[in-house]
Tab-separated table of C-alpha atoms (C1' of nucleotides) in Angstrom:
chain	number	residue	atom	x	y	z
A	206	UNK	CA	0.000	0.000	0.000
A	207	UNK	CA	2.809	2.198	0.831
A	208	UNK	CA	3.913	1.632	-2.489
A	209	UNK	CA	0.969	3.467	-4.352
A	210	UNK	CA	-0.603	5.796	-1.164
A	211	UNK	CA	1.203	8.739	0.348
A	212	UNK	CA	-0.802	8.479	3.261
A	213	UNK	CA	0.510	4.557	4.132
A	214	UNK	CA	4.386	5.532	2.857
A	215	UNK	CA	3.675	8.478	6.097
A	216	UNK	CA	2.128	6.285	8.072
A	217	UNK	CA	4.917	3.066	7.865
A	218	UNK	CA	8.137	5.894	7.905
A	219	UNK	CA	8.988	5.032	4.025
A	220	UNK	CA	9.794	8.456	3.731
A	221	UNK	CA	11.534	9.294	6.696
A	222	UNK	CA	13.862	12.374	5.984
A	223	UNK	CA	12.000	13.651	3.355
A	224	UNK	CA	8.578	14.318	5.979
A	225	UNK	CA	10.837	14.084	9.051
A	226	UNK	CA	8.352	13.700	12.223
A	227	UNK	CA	5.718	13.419	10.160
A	228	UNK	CA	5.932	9.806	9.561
A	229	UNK	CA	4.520	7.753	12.431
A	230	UNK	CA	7.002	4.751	11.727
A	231	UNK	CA	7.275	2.025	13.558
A	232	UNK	CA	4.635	3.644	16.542
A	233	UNK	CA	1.905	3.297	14.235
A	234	UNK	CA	1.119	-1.188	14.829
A	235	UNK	CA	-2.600	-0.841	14.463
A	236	UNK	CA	-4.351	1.525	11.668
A	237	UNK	CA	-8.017	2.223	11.767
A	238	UNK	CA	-9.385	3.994	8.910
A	239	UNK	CA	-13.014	4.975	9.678
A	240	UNK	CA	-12.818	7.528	6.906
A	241	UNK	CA	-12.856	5.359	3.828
A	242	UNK	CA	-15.841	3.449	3.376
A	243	UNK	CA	-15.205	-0.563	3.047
A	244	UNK	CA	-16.100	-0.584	-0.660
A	245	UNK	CA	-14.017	1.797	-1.317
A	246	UNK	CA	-10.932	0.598	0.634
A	247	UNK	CA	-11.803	-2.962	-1.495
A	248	UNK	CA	-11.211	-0.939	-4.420
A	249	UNK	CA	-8.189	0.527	-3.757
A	250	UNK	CA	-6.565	-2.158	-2.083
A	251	UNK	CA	-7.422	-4.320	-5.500
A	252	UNK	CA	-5.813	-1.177	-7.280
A	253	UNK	CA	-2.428	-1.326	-5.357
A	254	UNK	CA	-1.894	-5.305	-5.705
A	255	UNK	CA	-3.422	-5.308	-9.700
A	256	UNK	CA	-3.068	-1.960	-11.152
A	257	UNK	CA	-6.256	-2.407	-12.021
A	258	UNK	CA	-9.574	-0.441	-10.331
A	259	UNK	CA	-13.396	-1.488	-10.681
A	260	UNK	CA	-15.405	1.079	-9.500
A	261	UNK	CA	-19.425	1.253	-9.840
A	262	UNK	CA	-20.289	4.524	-10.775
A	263	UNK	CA	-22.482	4.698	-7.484
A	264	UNK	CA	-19.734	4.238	-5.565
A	265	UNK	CA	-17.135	6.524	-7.264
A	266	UNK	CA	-17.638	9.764	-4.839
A	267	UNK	CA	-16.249	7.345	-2.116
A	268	UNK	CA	-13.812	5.986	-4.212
A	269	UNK	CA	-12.489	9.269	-5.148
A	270	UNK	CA	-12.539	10.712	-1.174
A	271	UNK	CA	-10.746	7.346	-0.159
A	272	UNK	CA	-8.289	8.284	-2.917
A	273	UNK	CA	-7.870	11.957	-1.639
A	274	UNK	CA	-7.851	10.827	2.167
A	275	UNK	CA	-4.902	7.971	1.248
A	276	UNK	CA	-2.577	9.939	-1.160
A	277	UNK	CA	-3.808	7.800	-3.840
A	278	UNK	CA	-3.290	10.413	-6.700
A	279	UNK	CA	-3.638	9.122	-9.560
A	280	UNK	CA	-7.055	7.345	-8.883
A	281	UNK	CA	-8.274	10.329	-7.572
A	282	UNK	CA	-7.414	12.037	-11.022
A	283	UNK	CA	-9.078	9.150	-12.121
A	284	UNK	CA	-11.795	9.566	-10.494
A	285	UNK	CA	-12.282	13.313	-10.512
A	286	UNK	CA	-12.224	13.039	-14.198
A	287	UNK	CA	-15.166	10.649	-14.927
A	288	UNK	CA	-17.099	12.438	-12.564
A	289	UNK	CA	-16.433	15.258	-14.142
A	290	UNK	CA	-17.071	14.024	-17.790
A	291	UNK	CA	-20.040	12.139	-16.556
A	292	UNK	CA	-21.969	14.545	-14.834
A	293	UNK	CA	-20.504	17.329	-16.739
A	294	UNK	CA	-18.834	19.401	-14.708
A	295	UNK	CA	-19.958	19.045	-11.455
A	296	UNK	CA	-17.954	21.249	-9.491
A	297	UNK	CA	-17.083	23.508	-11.590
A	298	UNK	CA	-15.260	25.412	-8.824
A	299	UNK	CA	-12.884	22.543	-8.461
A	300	UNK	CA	-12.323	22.386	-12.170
A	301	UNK	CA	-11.483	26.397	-12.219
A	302	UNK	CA	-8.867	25.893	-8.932
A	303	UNK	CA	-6.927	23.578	-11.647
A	304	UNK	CA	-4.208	25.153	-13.695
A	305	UNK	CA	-4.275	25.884	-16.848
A	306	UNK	CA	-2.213	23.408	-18.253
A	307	UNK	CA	-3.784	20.542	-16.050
A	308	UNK	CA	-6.030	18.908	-18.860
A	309	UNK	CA	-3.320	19.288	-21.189
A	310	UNK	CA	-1.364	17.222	-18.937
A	311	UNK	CA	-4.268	14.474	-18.110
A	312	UNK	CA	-3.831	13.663	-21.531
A	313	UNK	CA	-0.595	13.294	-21.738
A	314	UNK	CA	-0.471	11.119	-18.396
A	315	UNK	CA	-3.392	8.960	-19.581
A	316	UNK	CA	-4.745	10.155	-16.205
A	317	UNK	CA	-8.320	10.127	-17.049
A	318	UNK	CA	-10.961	8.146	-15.270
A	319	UNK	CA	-11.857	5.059	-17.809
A	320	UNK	CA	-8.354	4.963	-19.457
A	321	UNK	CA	-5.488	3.548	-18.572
A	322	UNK	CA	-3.408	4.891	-15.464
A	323	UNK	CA	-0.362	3.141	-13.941
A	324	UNK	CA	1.234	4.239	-10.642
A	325	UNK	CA	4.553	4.386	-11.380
A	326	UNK	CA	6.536	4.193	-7.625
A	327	UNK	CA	9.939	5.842	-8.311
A	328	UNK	CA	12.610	5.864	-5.330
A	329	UNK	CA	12.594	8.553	-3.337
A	330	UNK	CA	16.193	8.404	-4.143
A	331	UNK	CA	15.495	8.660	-8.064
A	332	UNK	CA	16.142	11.729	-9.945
A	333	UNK	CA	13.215	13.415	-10.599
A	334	UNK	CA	12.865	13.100	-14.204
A	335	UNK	CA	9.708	13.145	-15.799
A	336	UNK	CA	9.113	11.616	-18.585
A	337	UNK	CA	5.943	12.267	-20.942
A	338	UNK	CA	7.035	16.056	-19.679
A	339	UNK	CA	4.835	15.114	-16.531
A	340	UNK	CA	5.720	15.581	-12.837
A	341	UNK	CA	2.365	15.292	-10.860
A	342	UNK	CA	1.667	18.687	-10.386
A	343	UNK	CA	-0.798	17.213	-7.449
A	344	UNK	CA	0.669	14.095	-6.507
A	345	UNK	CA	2.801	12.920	-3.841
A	346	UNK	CA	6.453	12.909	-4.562
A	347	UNK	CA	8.090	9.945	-5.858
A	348	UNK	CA	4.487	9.065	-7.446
A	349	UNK	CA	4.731	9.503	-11.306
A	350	UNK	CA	1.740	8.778	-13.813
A	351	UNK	CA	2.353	6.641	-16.367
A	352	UNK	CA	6.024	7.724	-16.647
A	353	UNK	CA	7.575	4.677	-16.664
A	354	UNK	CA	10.502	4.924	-18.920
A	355	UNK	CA	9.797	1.322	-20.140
A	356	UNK	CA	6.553	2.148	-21.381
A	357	UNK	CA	6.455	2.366	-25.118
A	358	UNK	CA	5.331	5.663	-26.188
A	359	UNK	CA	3.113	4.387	-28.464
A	360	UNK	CA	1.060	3.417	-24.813
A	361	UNK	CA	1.682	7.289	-23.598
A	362	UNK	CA	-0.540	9.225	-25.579
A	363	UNK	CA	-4.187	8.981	-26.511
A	364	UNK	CA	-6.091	10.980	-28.937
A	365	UNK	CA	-7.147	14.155	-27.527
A	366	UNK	CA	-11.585	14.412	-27.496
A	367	UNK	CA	-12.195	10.777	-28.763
A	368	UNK	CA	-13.643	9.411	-25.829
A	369	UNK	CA	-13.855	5.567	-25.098
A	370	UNK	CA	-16.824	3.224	-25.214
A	371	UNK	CA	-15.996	2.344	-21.736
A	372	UNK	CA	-16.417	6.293	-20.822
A	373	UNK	CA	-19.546	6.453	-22.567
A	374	UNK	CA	-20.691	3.410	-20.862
A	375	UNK	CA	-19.354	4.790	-17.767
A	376	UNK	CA	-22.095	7.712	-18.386
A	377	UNK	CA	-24.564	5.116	-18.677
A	378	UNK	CA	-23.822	3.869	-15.639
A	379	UNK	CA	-21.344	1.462	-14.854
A	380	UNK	CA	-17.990	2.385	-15.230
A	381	UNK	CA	-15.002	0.167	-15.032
A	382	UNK	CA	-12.074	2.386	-15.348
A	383	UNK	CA	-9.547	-0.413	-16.171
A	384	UNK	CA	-6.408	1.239	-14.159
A	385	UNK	CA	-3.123	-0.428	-15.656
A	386	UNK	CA	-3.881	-1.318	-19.305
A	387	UNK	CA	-3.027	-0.531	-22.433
A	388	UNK	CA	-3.299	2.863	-23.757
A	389	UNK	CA	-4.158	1.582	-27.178
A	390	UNK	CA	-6.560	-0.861	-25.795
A	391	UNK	CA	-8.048	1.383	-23.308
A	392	UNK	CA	-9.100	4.079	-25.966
A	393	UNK	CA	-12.342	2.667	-27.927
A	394	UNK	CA	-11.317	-1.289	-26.947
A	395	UNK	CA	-8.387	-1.014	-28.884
A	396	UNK	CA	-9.464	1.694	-31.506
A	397	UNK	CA	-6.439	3.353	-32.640
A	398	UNK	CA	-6.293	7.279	-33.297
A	399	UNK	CA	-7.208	8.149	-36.948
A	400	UNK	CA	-7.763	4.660	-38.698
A	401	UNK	CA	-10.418	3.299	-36.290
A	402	UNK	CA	-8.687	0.185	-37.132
A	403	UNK	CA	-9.227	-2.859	-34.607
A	404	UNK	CA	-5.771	-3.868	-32.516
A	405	UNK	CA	-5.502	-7.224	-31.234
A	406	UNK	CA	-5.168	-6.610	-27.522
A	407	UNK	CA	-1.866	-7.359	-26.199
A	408	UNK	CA	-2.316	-5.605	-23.041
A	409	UNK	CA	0.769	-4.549	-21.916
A	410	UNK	CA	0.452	-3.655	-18.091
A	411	UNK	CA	3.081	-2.174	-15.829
A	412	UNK	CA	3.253	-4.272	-12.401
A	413	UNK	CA	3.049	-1.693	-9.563
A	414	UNK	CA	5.466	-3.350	-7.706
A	415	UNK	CA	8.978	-4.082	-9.935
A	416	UNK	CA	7.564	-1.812	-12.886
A	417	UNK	CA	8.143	-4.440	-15.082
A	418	UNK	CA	5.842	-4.752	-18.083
A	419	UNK	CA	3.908	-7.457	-18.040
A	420	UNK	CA	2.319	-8.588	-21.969
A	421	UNK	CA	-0.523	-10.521	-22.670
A	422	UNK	CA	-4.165	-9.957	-21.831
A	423	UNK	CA	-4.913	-10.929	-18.048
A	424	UNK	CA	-1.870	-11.638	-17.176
A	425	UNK	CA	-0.721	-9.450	-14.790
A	426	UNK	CA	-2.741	-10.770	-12.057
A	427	UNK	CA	-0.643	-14.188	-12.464
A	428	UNK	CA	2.556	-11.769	-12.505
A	429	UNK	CA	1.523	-9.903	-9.235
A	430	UNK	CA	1.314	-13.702	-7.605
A	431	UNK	CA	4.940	-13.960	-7.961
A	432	UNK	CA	5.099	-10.646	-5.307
A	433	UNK	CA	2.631	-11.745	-2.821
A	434	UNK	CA	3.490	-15.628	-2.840
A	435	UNK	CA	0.022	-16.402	-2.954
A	436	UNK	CA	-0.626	-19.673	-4.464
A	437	UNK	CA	-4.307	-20.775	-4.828
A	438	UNK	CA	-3.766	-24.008	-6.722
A	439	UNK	CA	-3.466	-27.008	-4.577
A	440	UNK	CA	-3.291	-30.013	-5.094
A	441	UNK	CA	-6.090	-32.539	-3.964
A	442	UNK	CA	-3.842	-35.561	-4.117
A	443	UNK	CA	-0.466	-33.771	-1.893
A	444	UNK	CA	-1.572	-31.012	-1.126
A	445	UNK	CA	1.425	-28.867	-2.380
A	446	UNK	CA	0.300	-25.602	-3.625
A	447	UNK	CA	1.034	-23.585	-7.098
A	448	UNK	CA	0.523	-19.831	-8.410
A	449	UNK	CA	-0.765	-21.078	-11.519
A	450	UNK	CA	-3.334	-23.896	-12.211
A	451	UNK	CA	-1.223	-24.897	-15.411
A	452	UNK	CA	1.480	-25.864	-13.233
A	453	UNK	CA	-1.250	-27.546	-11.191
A	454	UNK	CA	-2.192	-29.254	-14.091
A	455	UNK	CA	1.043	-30.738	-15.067
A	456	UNK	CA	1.786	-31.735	-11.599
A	457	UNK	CA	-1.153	-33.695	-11.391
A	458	UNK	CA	0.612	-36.054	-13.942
A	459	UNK	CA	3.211	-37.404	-11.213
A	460	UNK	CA	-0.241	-38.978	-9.870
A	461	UNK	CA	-1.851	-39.806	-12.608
A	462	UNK	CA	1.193	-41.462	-13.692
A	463	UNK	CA	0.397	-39.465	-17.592
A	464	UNK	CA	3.509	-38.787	-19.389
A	465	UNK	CA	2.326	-37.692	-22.387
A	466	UNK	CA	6.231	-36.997	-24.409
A	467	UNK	CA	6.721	-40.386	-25.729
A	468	UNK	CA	10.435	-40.402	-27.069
A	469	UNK	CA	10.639	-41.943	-30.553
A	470	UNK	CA	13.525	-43.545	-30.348
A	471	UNK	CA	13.311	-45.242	-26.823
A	472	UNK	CA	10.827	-46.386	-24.481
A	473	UNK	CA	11.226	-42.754	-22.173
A	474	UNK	CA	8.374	-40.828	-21.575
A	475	UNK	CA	8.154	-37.338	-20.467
A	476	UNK	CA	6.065	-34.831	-18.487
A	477	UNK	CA	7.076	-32.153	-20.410
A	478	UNK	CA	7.637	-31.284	-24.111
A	479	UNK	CA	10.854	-29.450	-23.106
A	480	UNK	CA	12.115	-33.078	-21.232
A	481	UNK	CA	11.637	-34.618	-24.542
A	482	UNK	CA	13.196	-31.417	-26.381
A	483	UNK	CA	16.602	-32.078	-23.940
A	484	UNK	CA	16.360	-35.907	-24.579
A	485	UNK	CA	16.434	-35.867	-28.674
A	486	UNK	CA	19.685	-33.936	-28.210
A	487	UNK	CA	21.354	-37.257	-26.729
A	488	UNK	CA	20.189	-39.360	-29.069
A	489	UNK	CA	20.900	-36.654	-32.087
A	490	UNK	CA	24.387	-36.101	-30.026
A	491	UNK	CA	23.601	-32.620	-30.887
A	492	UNK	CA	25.837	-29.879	-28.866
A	493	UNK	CA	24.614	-26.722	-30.534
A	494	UNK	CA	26.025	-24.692	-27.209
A	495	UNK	CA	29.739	-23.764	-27.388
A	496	UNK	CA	31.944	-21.597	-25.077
A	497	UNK	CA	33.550	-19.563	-26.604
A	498	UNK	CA	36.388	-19.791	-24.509
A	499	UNK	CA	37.312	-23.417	-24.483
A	500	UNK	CA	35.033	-24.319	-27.317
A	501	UNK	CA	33.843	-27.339	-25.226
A	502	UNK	CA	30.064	-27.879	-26.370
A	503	UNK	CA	26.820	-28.380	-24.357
A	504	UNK	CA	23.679	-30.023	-25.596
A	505	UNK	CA	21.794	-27.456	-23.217
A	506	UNK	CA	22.147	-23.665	-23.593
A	507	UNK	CA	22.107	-23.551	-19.780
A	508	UNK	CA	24.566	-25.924	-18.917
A	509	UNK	CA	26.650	-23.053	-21.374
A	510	UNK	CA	25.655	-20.734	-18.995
A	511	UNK	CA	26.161	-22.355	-16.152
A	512	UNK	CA	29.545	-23.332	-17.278
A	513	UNK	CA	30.434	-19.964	-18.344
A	514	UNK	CA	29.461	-18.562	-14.600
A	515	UNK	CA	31.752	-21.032	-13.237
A	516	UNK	CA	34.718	-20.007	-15.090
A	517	UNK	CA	35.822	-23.527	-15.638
A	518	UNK	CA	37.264	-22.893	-19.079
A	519	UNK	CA	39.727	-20.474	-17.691
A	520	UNK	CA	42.069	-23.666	-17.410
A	521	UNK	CA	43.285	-22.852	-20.710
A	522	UNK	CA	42.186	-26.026	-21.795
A	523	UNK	CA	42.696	-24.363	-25.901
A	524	UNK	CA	40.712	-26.438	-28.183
A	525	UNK	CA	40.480	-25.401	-31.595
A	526	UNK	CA	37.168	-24.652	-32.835
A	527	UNK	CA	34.813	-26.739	-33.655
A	528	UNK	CA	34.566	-27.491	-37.534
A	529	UNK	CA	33.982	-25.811	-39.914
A	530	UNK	CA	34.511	-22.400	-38.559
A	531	UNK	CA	34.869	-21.468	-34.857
A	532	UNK	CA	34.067	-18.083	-32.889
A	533	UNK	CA	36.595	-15.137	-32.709
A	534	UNK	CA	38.449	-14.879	-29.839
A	535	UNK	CA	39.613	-11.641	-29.876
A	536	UNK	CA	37.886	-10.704	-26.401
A	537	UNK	CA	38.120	-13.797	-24.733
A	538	UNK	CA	41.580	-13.957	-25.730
A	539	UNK	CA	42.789	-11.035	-24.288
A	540	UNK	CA	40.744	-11.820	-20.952
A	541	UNK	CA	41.911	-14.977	-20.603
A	542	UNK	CA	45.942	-14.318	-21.185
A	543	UNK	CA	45.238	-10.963	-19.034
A	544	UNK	CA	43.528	-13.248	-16.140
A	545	UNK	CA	47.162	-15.354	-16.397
A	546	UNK	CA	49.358	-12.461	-16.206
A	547	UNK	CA	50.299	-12.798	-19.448
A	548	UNK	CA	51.019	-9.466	-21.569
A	549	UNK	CA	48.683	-8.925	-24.226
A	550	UNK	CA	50.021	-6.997	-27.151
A	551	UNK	CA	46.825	-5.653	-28.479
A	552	UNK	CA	45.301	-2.125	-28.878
A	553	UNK	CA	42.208	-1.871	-27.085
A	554	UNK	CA	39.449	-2.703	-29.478
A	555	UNK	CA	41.734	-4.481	-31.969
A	556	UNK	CA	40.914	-7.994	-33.616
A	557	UNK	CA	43.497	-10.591	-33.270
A	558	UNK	CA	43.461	-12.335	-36.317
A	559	UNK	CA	45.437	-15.193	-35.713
A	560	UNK	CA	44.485	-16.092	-32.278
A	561	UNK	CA	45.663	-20.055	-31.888
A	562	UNK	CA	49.091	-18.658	-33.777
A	563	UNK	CA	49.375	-16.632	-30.879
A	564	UNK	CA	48.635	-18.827	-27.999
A	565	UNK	CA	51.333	-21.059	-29.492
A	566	UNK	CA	53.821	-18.414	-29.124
A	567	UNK	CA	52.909	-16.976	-25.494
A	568	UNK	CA	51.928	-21.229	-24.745
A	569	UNK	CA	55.165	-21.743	-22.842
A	570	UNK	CA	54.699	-18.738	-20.355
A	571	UNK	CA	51.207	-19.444	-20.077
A	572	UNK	CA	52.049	-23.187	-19.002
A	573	UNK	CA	53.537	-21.849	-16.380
A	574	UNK	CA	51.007	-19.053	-15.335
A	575	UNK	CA	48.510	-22.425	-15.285
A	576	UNK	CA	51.109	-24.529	-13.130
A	577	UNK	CA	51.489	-21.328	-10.862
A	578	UNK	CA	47.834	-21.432	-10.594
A	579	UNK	CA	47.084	-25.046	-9.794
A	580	UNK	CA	49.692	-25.419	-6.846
A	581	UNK	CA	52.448	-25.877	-9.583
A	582	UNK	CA	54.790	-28.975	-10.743
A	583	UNK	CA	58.339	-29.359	-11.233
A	584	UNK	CA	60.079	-26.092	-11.859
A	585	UNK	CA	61.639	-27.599	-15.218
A	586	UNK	CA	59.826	-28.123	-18.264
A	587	UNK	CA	56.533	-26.588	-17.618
A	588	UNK	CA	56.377	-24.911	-21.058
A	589	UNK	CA	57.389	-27.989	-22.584
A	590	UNK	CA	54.694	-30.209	-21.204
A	591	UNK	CA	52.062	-27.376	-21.703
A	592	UNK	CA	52.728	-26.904	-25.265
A	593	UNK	CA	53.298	-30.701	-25.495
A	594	UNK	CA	49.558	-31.390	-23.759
A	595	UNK	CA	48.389	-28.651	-26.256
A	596	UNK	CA	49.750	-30.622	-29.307
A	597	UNK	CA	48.853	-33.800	-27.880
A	598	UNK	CA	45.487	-32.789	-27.671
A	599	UNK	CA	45.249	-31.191	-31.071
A	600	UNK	CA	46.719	-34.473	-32.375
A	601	UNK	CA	44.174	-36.500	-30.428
A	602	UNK	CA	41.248	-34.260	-31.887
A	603	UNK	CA	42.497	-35.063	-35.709
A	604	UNK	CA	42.971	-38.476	-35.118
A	605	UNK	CA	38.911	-38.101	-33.880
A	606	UNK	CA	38.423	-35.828	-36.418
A	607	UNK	CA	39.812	-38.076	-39.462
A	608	UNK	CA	37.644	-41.243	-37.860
A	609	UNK	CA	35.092	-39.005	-37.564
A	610	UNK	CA	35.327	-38.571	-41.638
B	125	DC	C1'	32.110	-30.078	-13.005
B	126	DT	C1'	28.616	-32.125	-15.828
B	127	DG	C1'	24.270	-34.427	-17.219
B	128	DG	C1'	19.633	-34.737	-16.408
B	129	DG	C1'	15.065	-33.892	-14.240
B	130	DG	C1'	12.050	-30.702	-12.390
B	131	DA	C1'	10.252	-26.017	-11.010
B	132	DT	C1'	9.237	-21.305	-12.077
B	133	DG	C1'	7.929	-17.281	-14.603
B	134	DG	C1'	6.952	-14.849	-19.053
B	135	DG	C1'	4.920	-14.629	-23.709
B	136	DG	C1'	1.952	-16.205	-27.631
B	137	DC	C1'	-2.206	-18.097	-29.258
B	138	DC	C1'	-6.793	-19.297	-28.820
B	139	DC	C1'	-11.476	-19.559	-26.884
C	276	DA	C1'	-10.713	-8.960	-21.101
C	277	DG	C1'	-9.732	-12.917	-18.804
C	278	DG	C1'	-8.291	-17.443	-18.609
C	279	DG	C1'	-6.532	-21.974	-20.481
C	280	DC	C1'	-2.976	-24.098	-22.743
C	281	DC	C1'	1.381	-24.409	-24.597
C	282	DC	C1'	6.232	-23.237	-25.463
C	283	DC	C1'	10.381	-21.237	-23.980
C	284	DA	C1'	14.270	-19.538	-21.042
C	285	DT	C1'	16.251	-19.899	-16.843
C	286	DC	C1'	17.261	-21.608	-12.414
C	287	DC	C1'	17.763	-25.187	-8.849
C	288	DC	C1'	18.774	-29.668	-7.244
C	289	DC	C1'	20.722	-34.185	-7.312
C	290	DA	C1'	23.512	-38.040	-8.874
DNA sequence: CTGGGGATGGGGCCC
DNA sequence: AGGGCCCCATCCCCA
């Protein structure tokens, strides 16, 4: 809640040295608000943990004054706004106190009662750059509307006068401002400006919580269950619990016993199509993945990456390439003779052509950077049994390579 | 360290 | 618009 109200970020001390005493902090163990009727408190509470507000238009005075009363700004904007388009100016003195430039800027922050409006928590920490050329003239600080910088801009702008069908609904009355979606979608169900032309919803919604962008229709709600750990798919047979009733789904298979990804080519079955992706690549022998560094080949890009995090090809185990052409080395190179101690007599930025030529020449010195590194051998000969391990191995890789063809 | 299975979360498509 | 279903990428765990 303190996310999204200024009156709960107060209340819990989130902005401590910004409001000094005026937080309550860690005093405050109990809150009682007998100002916001429960409805309305429903409402906003869904708006905080979905970015999304239903509101019956009988109920949108409270909604709006629970809004005010909770620092909630941009619902109240929200909510100001359809009341105002919907009974047409109903307090007309409250529309004079606004500035000049305040509709002007509604538009621009998509703040308007049945479009789309996403609370945008930015650290109180954060520069205070606004984006869309907005800064809540109103709002609490560190509260931006719809200035997300990942938000495409094609989702910050509506065209101006062209109300929605869900405003006109709205006047008809039931509205259900849908806070958090699209911009596109939320102006004439996907109407765009000009053409009229019908846009296949994608939805793209802004999670109030990590501000990522969530696409897809409905599927924010599934997102937001990754935040609050709620998981209201359990199963009847063990009782473990999931976030999603897909997953649900496919765990109900270890019970049923269903393993519906037959392989072709042996008598394994899978759960999942993925299982049976990851099995054809040992019978296919398939090891699409290869480091870059010691060109040692995976059959699963995450065993690359895994390998890669680990570092484990800094042994300067040097394999050539695979066939027919292998990766350039110029970076990895450099970082690996660097991480060895070994000069590297490149210009920042430069290519090295030849790289295997030179990791013969700097092989002896690098032998012994590598024995220095592993506890070390005999002080004699290093060079000579690293370069003599490198040919071996080449050696040993055409004599596979030749049975190979 | 690697291979393999499983879990988790996001996106696309469809109803 | 919301949800179901599926695929995919990534991560974790274990042998």
């Amino acid at each position: 809640m303190a996310a999204v109200s200024l009156y709960f970020r107060r209340l819990f001390g989130a902005e401590e040295g910004e409001d000094g005493d005026e937080g309550v902090g860690d005093s405050c163990s109990v809150c009682q608000l007998d100002c916001v009727s429960p409805d309305a408190l429903a409402a906003l509470l869904e708006f905080a943990y979905t970015a999304t507000l239903t509101i019956r238009s009988s109920g949108m005075r409270e909604v709006l004054k629970g809004a005010q009363l909770l620092g909630i700004q941009c619902v109240a904007d929200a909510c100001r706004d359809i009341l105002g388009e919907t009974e047409m100016g109903e307090d007309p003195a409250e529309e004079a106190e606004r500035p000049a430039s305040r509709r002007k800027q509604d538009r621009c922050s998509v703040a308007r009662a049945v479009s789309p409006v996403r609370p945008v928590w930015r650290s109180p920490t954060a520069p205070d750059t606004p984006e869309c050329g907005l800064l809540p003239a109103q709002g609490p600080p560190g509260l931006l509307v719809n200035g997300g910088s990942h938000w495409p801009q094609e989702f910050t702008h509506r065209p101006e006068d062209t109300p929605s069908e869900e405003e006109e609904s709205g006047a008809q009355g039931r509205a259900t401002p849908q806070l958090g979606q699209s911009q596109g979608d939320g102006a004439g169900g996907g109407a765009t400006a000009g053409s009229g032309r019908k846009r296949k919803s994608q939805t793209p919604q802004q999670c109030p919580v990590c501000q990522k962008i969530i696409h897809g229709a409905g599927k924010l709600p599934r997102h937001m269950r990754t935040h609050t750990g709620e998981k209201p798919f359990q199963c009847s047979a063990c009782g473990v619990r999931f976030t999603r009733n897909d997953k649900l789904k496919i765990h109900m298979r270890k019970h049923t016993g269903e393993r519906p990804y037959p392989c072709p080519s042996c008598p394994a079955r899978f759960l999942h199509s993925y299982d049976l992706k990851n099995h054809l690549s040992l019978h296919s022998g398939d090891r699409p993945f290869e480091c870059p560094l010691c060109h040692k080949a995976f059959a699963r890009e995450d065993h690359l990456q895994r390998h890669r995090k680990g570092h484990s090809c800094l042994e300067l185990r040097m394999r050539r390439p695979r066939r027919p052409t292998g990766p350039q080395h110029t970076g990895s190179f450099v970082q690996i003779l660097e991480g060895h101690g070994i000069p590297v007599p490149l210009l920042p930025g430069a290519r090295m052509p030849y790289p295997e030529l030179l990791w013969r020449a700097v092989a002896a010195p690098a032998g012994k950077a590598l024995e220095k590194a592993e506890g070390g051998a005999s002080p004699h000969g290093s060079a000579s049994v690293a370069h003599r391990t490198w040919e071996e191995e080449e050696e040993e890789e055409d004599a596979a390579g030749e049975e190979e063809e």
